[in-house]
Structures are given as structure tokens and as C-alpha cells.
Coordinates of C-alpha atoms in Angstrom, one line a residue:
M10 CA -67.9 38.7 -3.8
Q11 CA -69.1 39.3 -0.2
K12 CA -67.4 36.1 0.9
I13 CA -64.1 37.1 -0.7
I14 CA -64.2 40.4 1.2
E15 CA -65.1 38.7 4.5
R16 CA -62.3 36.2 4.0
Y17 CA -59.8 39.1 3.2
H18 CA -60.9 40.9 6.4
A19 CA -60.5 37.7 8.5
Q20 CA -57.1 37.1 7.0
A21 CA -56.0 40.7 7.7
K22 CA -57.2 40.4 11.3
N23 CA -55.3 37.1 11.8
N24 CA -52.1 38.7 10.3
K25 CA -52.4 41.7 12.6
Q26 CA -52.8 39.5 15.6
T27 CA -49.8 37.4 14.5
D28 CA -47.7 40.5 14.0
N29 CA -48.8 41.9 17.4
T30 CA -47.9 38.6 19.1
E31 CA -44.4 38.5 17.4
A32 CA -43.8 42.1 18.4
D33 CA -44.8 41.4 22.0
Q34 CA -42.4 38.4 22.1
Y35 CA -39.6 40.5 20.7
L36 CA -40.3 43.2 23.2
Q37 CA -40.3 40.7 26.0
Q38 CA -37.0 39.2 24.8
L39 CA -35.4 42.7 24.7
K40 CA -36.7 43.5 28.2
L41 CA -35.1 40.3 29.5
E42 CA -31.8 41.0 27.9
T43 CA -31.9 44.6 29.2
E44 CA -32.5 43.3 32.7
K45 CA -29.6 40.8 32.4
M46 CA -27.3 43.5 31.2
A47 CA -28.3 45.8 34.0
K48 CA -27.5 43.0 36.5
K49 CA -24.1 42.4 34.9
I50 CA -23.3 46.1 35.0
E51 CA -24.3 46.3 38.6
L52 CA -22.1 43.3 39.5
L53 CA -19.2 44.9 37.6
E54 CA -19.7 48.2 39.4
V55 CA -19.7 46.4 42.8
S56 CA -16.5 44.5 41.8
K57 CA -14.9 47.7 40.6
R58 CA -15.7 49.5 43.9
K59 CA -14.2 46.5 45.9
L60 CA -11.1 46.4 43.8
L61 CA -10.7 50.2 44.4
G62 CA -11.0 49.6 48.2
R63 CA -14.5 51.0 48.5
D64 CA -17.5 49.3 50.1
I65 CA -15.3 46.5 51.5
S66 CA -16.7 46.7 55.0
S67 CA -19.5 44.2 54.0
C68 CA -17.0 41.8 52.4
S69 CA -16.3 38.4 54.0
Y70 CA -12.8 37.1 54.6
E71 CA -13.1 34.8 51.6
E72 CA -14.2 37.7 49.4
L73 CA -11.2 39.8 50.6
Q74 CA -8.9 36.9 49.8
G75 CA -10.3 36.7 46.3
I76 CA -9.9 40.4 45.8
N77 CA -6.3 40.1 47.1
R78 CA -5.6 37.3 44.6
Q79 CA -7.0 39.3 41.7
L80 CA -4.9 42.3 42.6
E81 CA -1.7 40.2 42.9
Q82 CA -2.4 38.6 39.5
S83 CA -3.1 42.0 37.9
L84 CA 0.1 43.4 39.5
C85 CA 2.1 40.4 38.1
I86 CA 0.7 41.0 34.6
I87 CA 1.5 44.7 34.8
R88 CA 5.1 44.0 36.0
A89 CA 5.6 41.5 33.2
R90 CA 4.4 44.0 30.6
K91 CA 6.6 46.7 32.1
D92 CA 9.6 44.4 32.0
Q93 CA 8.9 43.4 28.4
L94 CA 8.7 47.1 27.3
F95 CA 11.9 47.9 29.2
N96 CA 13.8 45.0 27.6
E97 CA 12.5 46.0 24.1
K98 CA 13.7 49.6 24.8
M99 CA 17.1 48.3 25.9
E100 CA 17.4 46.2 22.7
Q101 CA 16.6 49.2 20.6
L102 CA 19.2 51.3 22.5
K103 CA 21.8 48.6 22.1
M104 CA 21.2 48.4 18.3
K105 CA 21.4 52.2 18.1
E106 CA 24.6 52.2 20.1
A107 CA 26.2 49.6 17.8
I108 CA 25.2 51.6 14.7
L109 CA 26.7 54.8 16.3
L110 CA 29.9 53.1 17.3
E111 CA 30.3 51.7 13.8
E112 CA 29.7 55.1 12.2
N113 CA 32.1 56.7 14.7
A114 CA 34.8 54.2 13.8
R115 CA 34.3 54.7 10.1
L116 CA 34.4 58.5 10.5
R117 CA 37.6 58.3 12.6
E118 CA 39.2 56.1 10.0
N119 CA 38.3 58.5 7.2
F120 CA 39.6 61.4 9.2
Q121 CA 42.9 59.7 9.9
V122 CA 43.4 58.8 6.2
G123 CA 42.4 62.3 5.1
F124 CA 44.7 63.9 7.8
Q125 CA 47.7 61.7 6.7
K126 CA 47.1 62.7 3.1
L127 CA 46.8 66.4 4.0
E128 CA 50.0 66.2 6.2
L129 CA 51.9 64.4 3.4
H130 CA 50.7 67.0 0.9
F131 CA 51.9 69.8 3.2
L132 CA 55.3 68.2 3.7
M133 CA 55.7 67.8 -0.1
V134 CA 54.9 71.5 -0.6
Q135 CA 57.5 72.4 2.0
I136 CA 60.1 70.2 0.3
L137 CA 59.3 71.9 -3.1
Q138 CA 59.5 75.3 -1.5
F139 CA 62.8 74.4 0.1
Q140 CA 64.1 73.1 -3.2
V141 CA 63.1 76.3 -5.0
E142 CA 64.7 78.5 -2.4
M143 CA 68.0 76.5 -2.6
R144 CA 68.0 76.6 -6.4
L145 CA 67.5 80.4 -6.4
S146 CA 70.3 81.0 -3.9
P147 CA 72.9 78.3 -4.5
N148 CA 75.7 80.4 -2.9
S149 CA 73.8 80.7 0.3
P150 CA 75.7 80.3 3.6
I151 CA 73.8 77.1 4.4
G152 CA 74.8 75.8 1.0
E153 CA 74.6 72.3 -0.3
K154 CA 75.0 70.8 3.2
A155 CA 71.8 72.5 4.4
M156 CA 70.0 71.5 1.3
Q157 CA 71.1 67.9 1.7
C158 CA 70.1 67.8 5.4
G159 CA 66.8 69.6 4.8
Y160 CA 65.8 67.1 2.0
A161 CA 66.8 64.1 4.1
V162 CA 64.9 65.2 7.2
V163 CA 61.7 66.4 5.5
F164 CA 61.7 63.5 3.1
N165 CA 62.2 60.9 5.9
R166 CA 59.4 62.5 7.8
A167 CA 57.1 62.3 4.8
M168 CA 58.0 58.7 4.2
A169 CA 57.5 57.7 7.8
R170 CA 54.2 59.4 8.2
G171 CA 52.4 59.0 4.9
S172 CA 54.2 56.7 2.5
P173 CA 52.7 53.2 2.7
S174 CA 54.8 50.2 1.8
S175 CA 53.6 47.7 -0.8
S176 CA 52.7 45.2 1.9
D177 CA 50.7 47.3 4.4
S178 CA 49.1 50.2 2.6
P179 CA 46.3 52.0 4.5
P180 CA 42.7 51.7 3.3
G181 CA 42.8 55.1 1.6
G182 CA 46.3 54.6 0.1
L183 CA 48.1 57.4 -1.8
S184 CA 46.7 58.8 -5.0
G185 CA 48.7 58.6 -8.2
R186 CA 49.5 62.3 -8.0
E187 CA 51.0 61.8 -4.5
E188 CA 53.1 58.9 -5.6
N189 CA 54.4 60.9 -8.5
S190 CA 55.3 63.7 -6.2
L191 CA 57.2 61.4 -3.9
Q192 CA 59.1 59.9 -6.9
F193 CA 59.9 63.5 -8.1
I194 CA 61.2 64.3 -4.6
E195 CA 63.4 61.2 -4.6
L196 CA 64.8 62.2 -7.9
L197 CA 65.6 65.7 -6.6
V198 CA 67.3 64.3 -3.5
A199 CA 69.3 61.8 -5.7
S200 CA 70.4 64.6 -8.0
D201 CA 71.5 66.8 -5.2
S202 CA 73.4 64.0 -3.6
E203 CA 75.3 63.4 -6.8
L204 CA 76.2 67.1 -6.9
L205 CA 77.8 66.7 -3.4

């Protein structure tokens, strides 16, 4: 039993020494890496100061040439990136302009079609009002001659402005109601012409 205990203590001592050795090696490795990193940081700080124009009094001609080359390369990269961003922005603006021009053309076309329909409707209302007034006062001083002239002038204006022919009708075209109104007006004009 005593031998077993002695062996256990000896093994524990050996393990402890081994652990201490491994820990020392690890610490030495960390220390070396820390020193390397500190040297790298110091070199980077020196390089940074030189690039910023500080502490260049101790630089040789070759070092100054190297710094100059670095600065020129950096400037070229910055300009290239700036040009790239500028071109991307220009492309975006051109696309936006094209979309806005297309939208503007569509709105203008819709407005023109709507305005023509509104103008045609207004002219038809005027024609109907004129017809009603002439029917209510047939013995008016203007008489049938005025009625004939009024119909012809207003109807011709309506046809010239809003009535599409079968070959070249506008995109909006006339609604069925507007076409019926035009046919009704044509009948009125024809009937009044027969009375003359």
C-alpha cells in the first residue's frame, strides 16, 4: 500500500512539472507573439506618420520616392472609385429621367384625349341647347336660316375636333354614348335641312 501511495505522489509530481513546463512554453509563445505585434504596430505607426507628412526629416531620398509612389497609387484608387460612384449615379438619374419622361408622355396623352372628349361633350350640349331654343321659338327673327347655320358651324367644329374617322381613331376613341349623340345631331341637322 505504501508503494502505491509513493507511486501516486511521484506521478502527481511529474504531472505537475509537465503542466508547469507546458504553461511556461505557452507563456513564452504568447510573449513572442506580443513582441512581434508590438513591432508591427510601431512600424505601421511610423509609416502612417510618414504618409501624413510627419517625421519625414529623417527619410532618405529612396524612402521619400516610395512614399510618393504609395500616395499616387492611393490617389488613383480613390479617383477610380469616385468615378465609378459618379457613373453609377448618372445611370440611376438617366433611368429615372426615362421613367419620368414616359410617365409625362402618358399623362399628356391621357389629358389630350380627356380634353377632346370634354370639348366634344360641351359642343354637343351647346348644339342641343340651340336646337331646343330654336324649337321653342320657331318664328324667331333669326328663323330657320340661323338654325341651319348654327347647326352646320357647331356640328362641323365638333366633327373636326373630336370625331375620329374609322381609319385613324385616337387611343381613347369616342364612347358609345358620344357616337349616339353625334348620330342624333346628324339626324336633327338632316331633318332641319329637309324643312328648308
